[in-house]
Amino acid sequence: MIATPFEYLAPESLGAALAALAEDSEGTAILGGGTWLVPDLDSGARRARRVLDLAGLGLNRIDRGEDGSLRVGAMCTYTQLADAPSPLLAMMAAQITGGAAIRNQATIGGSLVAARAQSDAPAAAIAARAVAVLASAGGERRVGVHELAPRRDEILVALELPPPAPGNGYRKLKLGASSWPIATAAAAVGPDRTIVVLGGVSASPIRIEALRPEELTVTVEHPFEDALAPAAYRAAVAAPLARRALEDALRRCG
Amino acid sequence: MERRPLHDGDIIAGGRARYTADLALAGMAHGAVVRSPHPHARIRAIDSSKARALPGVIAVISGEDAVALCDPIPHSLDAGQLGGNHAEVRCLALERVRYAGEALVAVVAEDPGTAAHAARSVEVDYEPLPAVVETLDALAAGAPLLHAEWGSNVIIAGHAGDHDFDAVAAGHARIAGEVRSHRGTAAPLEPRAWLAEFDPAERRLTMYATTQNPHPLRTTLAAALGLDERRVRIIAPRSGGSFGSKMYGNREDFIAAVMAIAAGRPVRWVEERAAALLPGAHEQVHRYEAAFSDDGRVRALRVSSLSNHGAPAPGHGWGMALVGALTVGAGYAIESVGVDYTVVATNKAPWNGTKPFGKDGAALVTERVMDEVARASGLDPAEVRRRNMLEPDALPCLTPTGIELDSGRYAVALERALERLDYAAAREAQRAARARGELVGIGIGFELTPEGADIPGALVAGFDTSTVRVDPSGRVSVLTGVTSPGGGNDTAIAQLVAAELGIDPAEVEVVQGDTDRTPYGFGNISSRGLVTGGSSALLAAREVAERLRAVAARMLEAPEVELRDGAAHAGGRSAPLRAVAHAAHALGYVVGLDVEPHLEATRSFRPPNIRHTGTPQPYANYPYAVHASVVEVDRETGLVRARRHVVVHDCGTQVNPLLVEGQVHGGVAMGLGAALGEELRYAPDGRPLSDSFKTYLLARASDLPEIELEHLVTPSPFTPLGTKGAGEAGYGGAQAALLAAVNDAIAPARLDALPASAPNVLAAMTR
């Protein structure tokens, strides 16, 4: 039960949304799919004077460029992503925990902005070399998802993805069907670059890049701990999981 | 009898069922409570002025305010009267809170949001006290005490069985060790909810409540609130799951009543999920020592079980430790069994009765002993069990702990399970997998579940009562003192009554859970719904059938009447049942003179093997099951994948095998889920960490293998149809089998503490 009253805004254009956000950026909570925000408001972990719903802004499109690049609207749901022509985002979305209610509701943008250590999306998006498009009343800026830290007056509107690498692998370790990820590993292998990104094992994703797969080494300096798994466990499973994702990616390279 | 789906299954599965939280009364207000964030603290002061000032707030009730309205909660099983310590527990905490989440202030407001806001606006000045969280820490010298007047944190300690271990064990080989089970909870999808209304003029309380035991709740509520029991009506609407968590003795039932009395309005209060996940169970440390002869026969078994109860509570929770102690070794031919049990108070949330009420602990430690004897003797684990199980002709048999097993074919069940698994082939496949570097394990778990308890002094009776009534229109009702937690005993009771009256079960309406309508009864508890409610309904139906036949004999002018297909048949003629029923009422002086008037009979069924003199026997029957589990363990991550799970289960005669299967499937899912990782975790400082279904991970269908279930039927000699309880089947044996399978997979490493979650298994493998 959300205990404190708030004002609910559902603007129908990005301009109107940004203007409303500029009025009270500190007191505003931006509502994507709501799968994080609503429980937080409900439990009292977060309070807001205003809730700004992005549902009316048309940010739920996936556009494919001729070169295979993608622009993914921030309000795209996991259900949409599961069919998207991005192997990493599609593999990630297909393994989302929580059933249809979550897959149809939760958004890629919301997940990236919430940036919970347990989230599925960040590692996959980083391995896909996604660039975040952030809008504010002052204009637009672009930043790699691995550096994403929106200001309070900004709205994440889209991700831009370069054409996918030839080989991709995504592995997720969780304790049961209802569990958040304990660790995720997203691997992309191209002719001249290999990247593995580990999610869930530390507060923010760990990027490991190398010229060749065999040069990758995995170390987790500050492993994350939560009610589901201790830090030592995350540290222990990071390397095997990265190896498995990489092996998948190499196999798909042919 | 007939496999028949739940009479209301389509309503439930179709989302059209109404539960307590769906009900409303005119003028209804909404409740919320303030819960302590501290595991242990003194309440210095409560300032509720801000909460009271909020528009829409109707009442704010502190623990002190509640003293005038409600006496201390009557204990349903008072350790203080059984050689342990008594704790006075009030509905809202007074002076001190002893676990994080304990309720200390209740709020009533016009809408749920305002109630929640008001609860968060109450300012409490706490003086945090040192908390004690772990079992052994609570027993250590100098530990902070929850009740200083006790001089320790022991709620109760006792012994079951003999003291002959040393004498019997002399000269035999021994094993010893420890196995721990973790804290879990019943976790029904429906949290507890109440809708209460108080009429101050007549001092009449009506309460819709998610309770398993409406009449005992009525008795205890009336006592604590100073009301006339006849003016308290408890209605238990359809249950969204209980598994013990809604047994009477919950303080929340009393808070709900106090809210309605203080507000002077009907009040609905629905517990939040985090609170629904507070009640605990299962958390035990078992230390065992066993002596065995060269042939693998266990001669003597000594167990010490420590239970982390959490804060003392007025419920039955601690009784799980006693029941577990009584059940250790049962079903095996062990000459000496002795179990010391100690129930320890800590600053966790209290234990609450939870399926399978302590018998899981007994299965865990007993099966661990069988596996360790196998390991030490070089015998196969199945062979060790085969050699130790009681032979069918050894029954009835008094176990060393003092329970009288009535009937059972344990070794037959074992053989059936091994056959279904194809044990030899499974072992061969295991060897092949190991040769490929894969970790595959096979585990066996035997469970024996004493059911149908009668607890002296508590409102937990081995008997229950049903009325069967036929209206002038021929409609048949059963009003029974047992309630259904959703397992379908109402459907099965309808089948039993319909068979006696020769009608379709769909024609029988079973009325449960309303203290103004049904005979006094004890609800659902100890897997006794069908044994007591079903048997009493059967006896009452036979009496009514006899009257119907007598009336029909006059109507049809033939002496031998048969009731079938909705009609009375005699001498080639027939009369519809509704005509007979109408005649019994309307032509009583014409066709009814041979029998007691009125087509209504009330009967109780009291299992004859329960007694409290001589060697006390608190249980009516002893269903059992043998489980076999096959698992794979991921060497690098410790993840356990359950591949197969075979169960051979025996609850005697089955009235409706479909419902029995539902019970066993549910129990196995709970037991495997517990073994794989459902866990109520606490931070070292005593804060609960598992407050949602994202942190308390229930097993989902895709986490579990197909449950391969077979039945044996060994009827009870003590019930009219030979039925035994089935409500707690599946959990203990499944949990034990899964742990055994994991340990078989990772041997020579060994996991001694559940759950077999990936982090724990990997740690055990790398230790």
mmCIF file of C-alpha atoms in Angstrom, chain B residues 280-523:
data_model
loop_
_atom_site.group_PDB
_atom_site.id
_atom_site.type_symbol
_atom_site.label_atom_id
_atom_site.label_comp_id
_atom_site.label_asym_id
_atom_site.label_seq_id
_atom_site.Cartn_x
_atom_site.Cartn_y
_atom_site.Cartn_z
ATOM 1 C CA GLY B 280 9.111 -19.722 11.363
ATOM 2 C CA ALA B 281 9.614 -23.453 11.623
ATOM 3 C CA HIS B 282 12.056 -26.299 10.933
ATOM 4 C CA GLU B 283 15.235 -24.640 12.245
ATOM 5 C CA GLN B 284 17.005 -27.375 14.179
ATOM 6 C CA VAL B 285 20.416 -28.763 15.020
ATOM 7 C CA HIS B 286 20.376 -32.544 15.394
ATOM 8 C CA ARG B 287 23.368 -34.309 16.896
ATOM 9 C CA TYR B 288 23.235 -38.035 16.524
ATOM 10 C CA GLU B 289 25.112 -41.068 17.658
ATOM 11 C CA ALA B 290 24.251 -44.560 16.486
ATOM 12 C CA ALA B 291 25.568 -48.073 17.131
ATOM 13 C CA PHE B 292 25.229 -50.719 14.464
ATOM 14 C CA SER B 293 26.177 -54.346 14.023
ATOM 15 C CA ASP B 294 28.192 -55.787 11.149
ATOM 16 C CA ASP B 295 25.038 -56.622 9.209
ATOM 17 C CA GLY B 296 24.104 -52.939 9.069
ATOM 18 C CA ARG B 297 21.380 -53.168 11.669
ATOM 19 C CA VAL B 298 21.082 -50.068 13.826
ATOM 20 C CA ARG B 299 20.965 -51.177 17.447
ATOM 21 C CA ALA B 300 20.837 -47.922 19.309
ATOM 22 C CA LEU B 301 20.250 -44.310 18.394
ATOM 23 C CA ARG B 302 20.771 -41.246 20.517
ATOM 24 C CA VAL B 303 19.796 -37.788 19.285
ATOM 25 C CA SER B 304 19.985 -34.342 20.753
ATOM 26 C CA SER B 305 17.822 -31.808 18.930
ATOM 27 C CA LEU B 306 18.035 -28.083 19.492
ATOM 28 C CA SER B 307 15.244 -25.991 18.039
ATOM 29 C CA ASN B 308 15.560 -22.285 17.321
ATOM 30 C CA HIS B 309 12.025 -21.267 18.184
ATOM 31 C CA GLY B 310 12.476 -17.518 18.058
ATOM 32 C CA ALA B 311 10.566 -15.399 20.533
ATOM 33 C CA PRO B 312 8.137 -17.243 22.816
ATOM 34 C CA ALA B 313 4.596 -17.345 21.482
ATOM 35 C CA PRO B 314 1.188 -18.531 22.643
ATOM 36 C CA GLY B 315 0.751 -20.974 19.740
ATOM 37 C CA HIS B 316 1.550 -24.633 19.214
ATOM 38 C CA GLY B 317 4.845 -24.011 17.459
ATOM 39 C CA TRP B 318 7.193 -25.467 20.035
ATOM 40 C CA GLY B 319 5.209 -28.710 19.944
ATOM 41 C CA MET B 320 6.942 -29.483 16.653
ATOM 42 C CA ALA B 321 10.122 -30.214 18.600
ATOM 43 C CA LEU B 322 8.278 -32.713 20.788
ATOM 44 C CA VAL B 323 6.545 -34.414 17.867
ATOM 45 C CA GLY B 324 9.848 -34.658 16.023
ATOM 46 C CA ALA B 325 11.445 -36.294 19.061
ATOM 47 C CA LEU B 326 8.616 -38.832 19.311
ATOM 48 C CA THR B 327 9.008 -39.739 15.657
ATOM 49 C CA VAL B 328 12.782 -40.293 15.514
ATOM 50 C CA GLY B 329 13.547 -43.833 14.406
ATOM 51 C CA ALA B 330 9.881 -44.776 13.995
ATOM 52 C CA GLY B 331 9.318 -47.493 11.430
ATOM 53 C CA TYR B 332 12.733 -49.020 11.979
ATOM 54 C CA ALA B 333 13.459 -51.897 14.343
ATOM 55 C CA ILE B 334 15.903 -50.072 16.593
ATOM 56 C CA GLU B 335 16.153 -51.480 20.095
ATOM 57 C CA SER B 336 17.111 -48.278 21.881
ATOM 58 C CA VAL B 337 16.103 -44.781 20.848
ATOM 59 C CA GLY B 338 16.561 -41.735 23.043
ATOM 60 C CA VAL B 339 15.985 -38.150 22.002
ATOM 61 C CA ASP B 340 16.693 -35.049 24.033
ATOM 62 C CA TYR B 341 14.935 -31.988 22.693
ATOM 63 C CA THR B 342 15.522 -28.409 23.701
ATOM 64 C CA VAL B 343 13.406 -25.538 22.465
ATOM 65 C CA VAL B 344 15.415 -22.336 22.492
ATOM 66 C CA ALA B 345 14.131 -18.774 22.535
ATOM 67 C CA THR B 346 15.909 -16.277 20.301
ATOM 68 C CA ASN B 347 15.130 -12.860 18.845
ATOM 69 C CA LYS B 348 13.789 -14.283 15.615
ATOM 70 C CA ALA B 349 10.056 -14.345 14.868
ATOM 71 C CA PRO B 350 8.320 -17.198 16.687
ATOM 72 C CA TRP B 351 7.811 -20.690 15.389
ATOM 73 C CA ASN B 352 4.318 -21.413 14.264
ATOM 74 C CA GLY B 353 2.797 -24.790 13.520
ATOM 75 C CA THR B 354 3.951 -25.687 10.024
ATOM 76 C CA LYS B 355 3.499 -28.763 7.885
ATOM 77 C CA PRO B 356 4.695 -31.451 8.643
ATOM 78 C CA PHE B 357 4.881 -30.336 12.263
ATOM 79 C CA GLY B 358 8.343 -31.537 13.271
ATOM 80 C CA LYS B 359 8.204 -34.923 11.566
ATOM 81 C CA ASP B 360 10.546 -33.516 8.939
ATOM 82 C CA GLY B 361 13.279 -33.234 11.551
ATOM 83 C CA ALA B 362 12.781 -36.848 12.565
ATOM 84 C CA ALA B 363 13.038 -38.040 8.954
ATOM 85 C CA LEU B 364 16.104 -35.897 8.368
ATOM 86 C CA VAL B 365 18.127 -37.235 11.268
ATOM 87 C CA THR B 366 16.909 -40.826 11.014
ATOM 88 C CA GLU B 367 17.663 -41.054 7.291
ATOM 89 C CA ARG B 368 21.028 -39.392 7.825
ATOM 90 C CA VAL B 369 21.846 -42.153 10.308
ATOM 91 C CA MET B 370 20.873 -44.827 7.764
ATOM 92 C CA ASP B 371 23.115 -43.239 5.141
ATOM 93 C CA GLU B 372 26.022 -42.902 7.541
ATOM 94 C CA VAL B 373 25.665 -46.523 8.592
ATOM 95 C CA ALA B 374 25.761 -47.443 4.898
ATOM 96 C CA ARG B 375 28.857 -45.346 4.412
ATOM 97 C CA ALA B 376 30.585 -46.835 7.452
ATOM 98 C CA SER B 377 29.607 -50.432 6.796
ATOM 99 C CA GLY B 378 30.116 -50.409 3.043
ATOM 100 C CA LEU B 379 26.547 -51.546 2.470
ATOM 101 C CA ASP B 380 24.217 -50.002 -0.066
ATOM 102 C CA PRO B 381 21.934 -47.339 1.495
ATOM 103 C CA ALA B 382 18.835 -49.158 0.233
ATOM 104 C CA GLU B 383 20.054 -52.413 1.754
ATOM 105 C CA VAL B 384 20.629 -50.751 5.124
ATOM 106 C CA ARG B 385 17.037 -49.531 5.157
ATOM 107 C CA ARG B 386 15.759 -52.914 4.019
ATOM 108 C CA ARG B 387 17.508 -54.599 6.924
ATOM 109 C CA ASN B 388 16.309 -52.078 9.488
ATOM 110 C CA MET B 389 12.676 -51.544 8.579
ATOM 111 C CA LEU B 390 10.011 -53.132 10.757
ATOM 112 C CA GLU B 391 8.402 -56.145 9.121
ATOM 113 C CA PRO B 392 4.627 -55.867 8.585
ATOM 114 C CA ASP B 393 3.987 -58.708 11.023
ATOM 115 C CA ALA B 394 5.877 -56.808 13.714
ATOM 116 C CA LEU B 395 2.968 -54.357 13.823
ATOM 117 C CA PRO B 396 1.215 -53.168 15.880
ATOM 118 C CA CYS B 397 4.365 -52.177 17.626
ATOM 119 C CA LEU B 398 5.290 -49.812 20.408
ATOM 120 C CA THR B 399 8.360 -47.794 19.423
ATOM 121 C CA PRO B 400 11.054 -46.990 21.987
ATOM 122 C CA THR B 401 9.791 -43.394 22.011
ATOM 123 C CA GLY B 402 6.353 -44.704 22.966
ATOM 124 C CA ILE B 403 4.136 -44.455 19.915
ATOM 125 C CA GLU B 404 2.067 -47.430 18.896
ATOM 126 C CA LEU B 405 2.383 -47.982 15.145
ATOM 127 C CA ASP B 406 -0.861 -49.540 13.978
ATOM 128 C CA SER B 407 -0.204 -50.860 10.518
ATOM 129 C CA GLY B 408 2.169 -50.403 7.629
ATOM 130 C CA ARG B 409 4.318 -52.193 5.079
ATOM 131 C CA TYR B 410 7.444 -50.104 5.086
ATOM 132 C CA ALA B 411 9.778 -52.557 3.384
ATOM 133 C CA VAL B 412 7.189 -53.250 0.681
ATOM 134 C CA ALA B 413 7.019 -49.532 -0.019
ATOM 135 C CA LEU B 414 10.803 -49.445 -0.204
ATOM 136 C CA GLU B 415 10.894 -52.270 -2.745
ATOM 137 C CA ARG B 416 8.188 -50.614 -4.815
ATOM 138 C CA ALA B 417 10.120 -47.346 -4.843
ATOM 139 C CA LEU B 418 13.324 -49.086 -5.863
ATOM 140 C CA GLU B 419 11.489 -50.924 -8.624
ATOM 141 C CA ARG B 420 9.884 -47.776 -9.938
ATOM 142 C CA LEU B 421 13.251 -46.058 -9.956
ATOM 143 C CA ASP B 422 14.922 -49.151 -11.402
ATOM 144 C CA TYR B 423 17.524 -48.794 -8.719
ATOM 145 C CA ALA B 424 20.150 -51.030 -10.284
ATOM 146 C CA ALA B 425 19.913 -49.183 -13.586
ATOM 147 C CA ALA B 426 20.014 -45.842 -11.792
ATOM 148 C CA ARG B 427 23.209 -46.864 -9.985
ATOM 149 C CA GLU B 428 24.696 -48.014 -13.290
ATOM 150 C CA ALA B 429 23.798 -44.689 -14.924
ATOM 151 C CA GLN B 430 25.367 -42.929 -11.950
ATOM 152 C CA ARG B 431 28.633 -44.824 -12.440
ATOM 153 C CA ALA B 432 28.645 -43.943 -16.128
ATOM 154 C CA ALA B 433 27.980 -40.278 -15.362
ATOM 155 C CA ARG B 434 30.784 -40.208 -12.841
ATOM 156 C CA ALA B 435 33.106 -41.693 -15.417
ATOM 157 C CA ARG B 436 32.263 -38.669 -17.603
ATOM 158 C CA GLY B 437 33.068 -36.360 -14.699
ATOM 159 C CA GLU B 438 29.462 -35.551 -13.845
ATOM 160 C CA LEU B 439 28.146 -35.545 -10.306
ATOM 161 C CA VAL B 440 25.013 -37.635 -10.024
ATOM 162 C CA GLY B 441 23.528 -38.831 -6.749
ATOM 163 C CA ILE B 442 20.712 -41.071 -5.556
ATOM 164 C CA GLY B 443 19.060 -40.635 -2.176
ATOM 165 C CA ILE B 444 16.378 -42.469 -0.256
ATOM 166 C CA GLY B 445 14.098 -40.896 2.318
ATOM 167 C CA PHE B 446 11.579 -42.680 4.529
ATOM 168 C CA GLU B 447 8.993 -40.627 6.358
ATOM 169 C CA LEU B 448 6.507 -41.703 8.954
ATOM 170 C CA THR B 449 3.936 -39.144 10.009
ATOM 171 C CA PRO B 450 1.876 -39.678 13.169
ATOM 172 C CA GLU B 451 -1.461 -37.999 12.462
ATOM 173 C CA GLY B 452 -4.761 -37.174 14.060
ATOM 174 C CA ALA B 453 -3.320 -35.836 17.307
ATOM 175 C CA ASP B 454 -5.246 -35.378 20.500
ATOM 176 C CA ILE B 455 -3.385 -33.017 22.806
ATOM 177 C CA PRO B 456 -4.604 -33.076 26.414
ATOM 178 C CA GLY B 457 -5.466 -29.621 27.657
ATOM 179 C CA ALA B 458 -5.395 -28.065 24.195
ATOM 180 C CA LEU B 459 -8.316 -27.584 21.834
ATOM 181 C CA VAL B 460 -6.723 -30.100 19.519
ATOM 182 C CA ALA B 461 -8.907 -33.163 19.665
ATOM 183 C CA GLY B 462 -8.604 -36.565 18.076
ATOM 184 C CA PHE B 463 -12.357 -36.570 17.458
ATOM 185 C CA ASP B 464 -14.707 -34.364 15.500
ATOM 186 C CA THR B 465 -18.377 -33.986 14.756
ATOM 187 C CA SER B 466 -20.652 -33.736 11.729
ATOM 188 C CA THR B 467 -24.332 -33.234 11.126
ATOM 189 C CA VAL B 468 -26.056 -34.655 8.069
ATOM 190 C CA ARG B 469 -29.369 -33.032 7.221
ATOM 191 C CA VAL B 470 -31.910 -33.673 4.495
ATOM 192 C CA ASP B 471 -34.380 -30.850 3.882
ATOM 193 C CA PRO B 472 -38.034 -31.416 2.876
ATOM 194 C CA SER B 473 -36.948 -30.621 -0.678
ATOM 195 C CA GLY B 474 -34.499 -33.498 -0.523
ATOM 196 C CA ARG B 475 -31.402 -31.330 -0.472
ATOM 197 C CA VAL B 476 -28.545 -32.798 1.558
ATOM 198 C CA SER B 477 -26.219 -30.763 3.753
ATOM 199 C CA VAL B 478 -23.266 -31.783 5.857
ATOM 200 C CA LEU B 479 -22.298 -29.394 8.628
ATOM 201 C CA THR B 480 -18.955 -30.425 9.962
ATOM 202 C CA GLY B 481 -16.508 -29.237 12.570
ATOM 203 C CA VAL B 482 -13.517 -29.836 10.324
ATOM 204 C CA THR B 483 -12.452 -27.170 7.857
ATOM 205 C CA SER B 484 -10.740 -27.486 4.519
ATOM 206 C CA PRO B 485 -7.417 -25.767 3.897
ATOM 207 C CA GLY B 486 -7.998 -26.222 0.178
ATOM 208 C CA GLY B 487 -6.968 -29.851 -0.046
ATOM 209 C CA GLY B 488 -10.531 -30.934 -0.745
ATOM 210 C CA ASN B 489 -11.769 -32.739 2.348
ATOM 211 C CA ASP B 490 -15.153 -31.117 1.641
ATOM 212 C CA THR B 491 -15.274 -32.843 -1.733
ATOM 213 C CA ALA B 492 -14.331 -36.157 -0.166
ATOM 214 C CA ILE B 493 -16.859 -35.767 2.670
ATOM 215 C CA ALA B 494 -19.549 -35.137 0.040
ATOM 216 C CA GLN B 495 -18.495 -38.359 -1.687
ATOM 217 C CA LEU B 496 -18.756 -40.354 1.532
ATOM 218 C CA VAL B 497 -22.202 -39.009 2.389
ATOM 219 C CA ALA B 498 -23.472 -39.320 -1.176
ATOM 220 C CA ALA B 499 -22.466 -42.977 -1.268
ATOM 221 C CA GLU B 500 -24.547 -43.706 1.849
ATOM 222 C CA LEU B 501 -27.578 -41.829 0.513
ATOM 223 C CA GLY B 502 -27.332 -43.134 -3.036
ATOM 224 C CA ILE B 503 -27.006 -39.719 -4.628
ATOM 225 C CA ASP B 504 -24.440 -37.866 -6.703
ATOM 226 C CA PRO B 505 -21.741 -36.117 -4.621
ATOM 227 C CA ALA B 506 -22.552 -32.881 -6.427
ATOM 228 C CA GLU B 507 -25.928 -32.998 -4.646
ATOM 229 C CA VAL B 508 -24.292 -32.703 -1.217
ATOM 230 C CA GLU B 509 -23.389 -29.323 0.195
ATOM 231 C CA VAL B 510 -20.673 -29.362 2.825
ATOM 232 C CA VAL B 511 -20.798 -26.463 5.274
ATOM 233 C CA GLN B 512 -17.571 -25.720 7.117
ATOM 234 C CA GLY B 513 -15.919 -22.929 9.014
ATOM 235 C CA ASP B 514 -18.848 -21.095 10.570
ATOM 236 C CA THR B 515 -19.210 -21.378 14.317
ATOM 237 C CA ASP B 516 -22.891 -20.419 14.184
ATOM 238 C CA ARG B 517 -23.738 -23.170 11.705
ATOM 239 C CA THR B 518 -21.567 -26.218 12.333
ATOM 240 C CA PRO B 519 -21.179 -28.365 15.430
ATOM 241 C CA TYR B 520 -18.255 -27.444 17.668
ATOM 242 C CA GLY B 521 -15.195 -28.738 15.871
ATOM 243 C CA PHE B 522 -11.449 -28.449 15.788
ATOM 244 C CA GLY B 523 -10.887 -27.423 12.195
#
